[in-house]
Amino acid sequence: MAFDDLDQAEQAEDERSDTQDAAEERDASEPVDASVTEADLTADSDSHSENRRQDDAGPLGSSAGTGEDTTAHSEPAFGFEEAKQRPLYARQRAWDEFEDALAIDVEPTLRRHDVRDASKRELHDAALRVLADHAEEVANTVLEARGLGSDIDD
C-alpha cells in the first residue's frame, strides 16, 4: 500500500481525462450549447466524486453515532502534488518498527479523532517533521549504533 497516493493521483487524472473525452465527444456529435462551459463539466465531475464519498462514508457531515461534522477530517493535510517522493534507506527491522508504530500507535490515535483515511504521504511528512524536531536523539542513536556512546559533546 506504499503507492496509495499514486493510485489516487492516477485516478484523478483518469477522471479529468474522461471529462475531456466526454466534452470532445459532445462537441463532435452535438450542436454547441453556449450555456454549458468546461467549468460546468468539471463541477459535474466534482459532484460525482463528492457523491462517491457520501456513499462510502454515509451522508456528509455525519459521523457514526457522534453527529459531529467530519468533512474537515476527510481530506489529507496537503495534496499529492505538494509531496516529493524521496528514497529513505533503512534496514528491514527498522522499517518494520516504523510501519508498526504508524499502524499500532499513530493510526488508532487518528481514528479516535475521526481521521480514518490518513495517506502515507501525510504520515511520512509528519514523521519527518517530528524527526527534525528531535535531531539530537537521531545523532545519539547513530553514535550508540557505532559504539561511540550516546552523549553528544556540545
mmCIF file with all atom_site columns, N, CA and C in Angstrom, residues 81-86:
data_model
loop_
_atom_site.group_PDB
_atom_site.id
_atom_site.type_symbol
_atom_site.label_atom_id
_atom_site.label_alt_id
_atom_site.label_comp_id
_atom_site.label_asym_id
_atom_site.label_entity_id
_atom_site.label_seq_id
_atom_site.pdbx_PDB_ins_code
_atom_site.Cartn_x
_atom_site.Cartn_y
_atom_site.Cartn_z
_atom_site.occupancy
_atom_site.B_iso_or_equiv
_atom_site.pdbx_formal_charge
_atom_site.auth_seq_id
_atom_site.auth_comp_id
_atom_site.auth_asym_id
_atom_site.auth_atom_id
_atom_site.pdbx_PDB_model_num
ATOM 1  N N  . GLU A 1 81 ? 0.287  16.673 -5.142 1.00 0.00 ? 81 GLU A N  1
ATOM 2  C CA . GLU A 1 81 ? 1.234  17.450 -5.937 1.00 0.00 ? 81 GLU A CA 1
ATOM 3  C C  . GLU A 1 81 ? 2.248  18.206 -5.080 1.00 0.00 ? 81 GLU A C  1
ATOM 4  N N  . GLU A 1 82 ? 1.963  18.426 -3.813 1.00 0.00 ? 82 GLU A N  1
ATOM 5  C CA . GLU A 1 82 ? 2.902  19.099 -2.918 1.00 0.00 ? 82 GLU A CA 1
ATOM 6  C C  . GLU A 1 82 ? 3.983  18.158 -2.399 1.00 0.00 ? 82 GLU A C  1
ATOM 7  N N  . ALA A 1 83 ? 3.755  16.871 -2.496 1.00 0.00 ? 83 ALA A N  1
ATOM 8  C CA . ALA A 1 83 ? 4.699  15.882 -1.961 1.00 0.00 ? 83 ALA A CA 1
ATOM 9  C C  . ALA A 1 83 ? 5.770  15.558 -2.993 1.00 0.00 ? 83 ALA A C  1
ATOM 10 N N  . LYS A 1 84 ? 6.956  15.294 -2.507 1.00 0.00 ? 84 LYS A N  1
ATOM 11 C CA . LYS A 1 84 ? 8.055  14.861 -3.364 1.00 0.00 ? 84 LYS A CA 1
ATOM 12 C C  . LYS A 1 84 ? 8.510  13.515 -2.840 1.00 0.00 ? 84 LYS A C  1
ATOM 13 N N  . GLN A 1 85 ? 8.456  12.515 -3.703 1.00 0.00 ? 85 GLN A N  1
ATOM 14 C CA . GLN A 1 85 ? 8.862  11.181 -3.278 1.00 0.00 ? 85 GLN A CA 1
ATOM 15 C C  . GLN A 1 85 ? 10.381 11.118 -3.263 1.00 0.00 ? 85 GLN A C  1
ATOM 16 N N  . ARG A 1 86 ? 10.921 10.669 -2.144 1.00 0.00 ? 86 ARG A N  1
ATOM 17 C CA . ARG A 1 86 ? 12.368 10.559 -1.959 1.00 0.00 ? 86 ARG A CA 1
ATOM 18 C C  . ARG A 1 86 ? 12.687 9.184  -1.394 1.00 0.00 ? 86 ARG A C  1
#
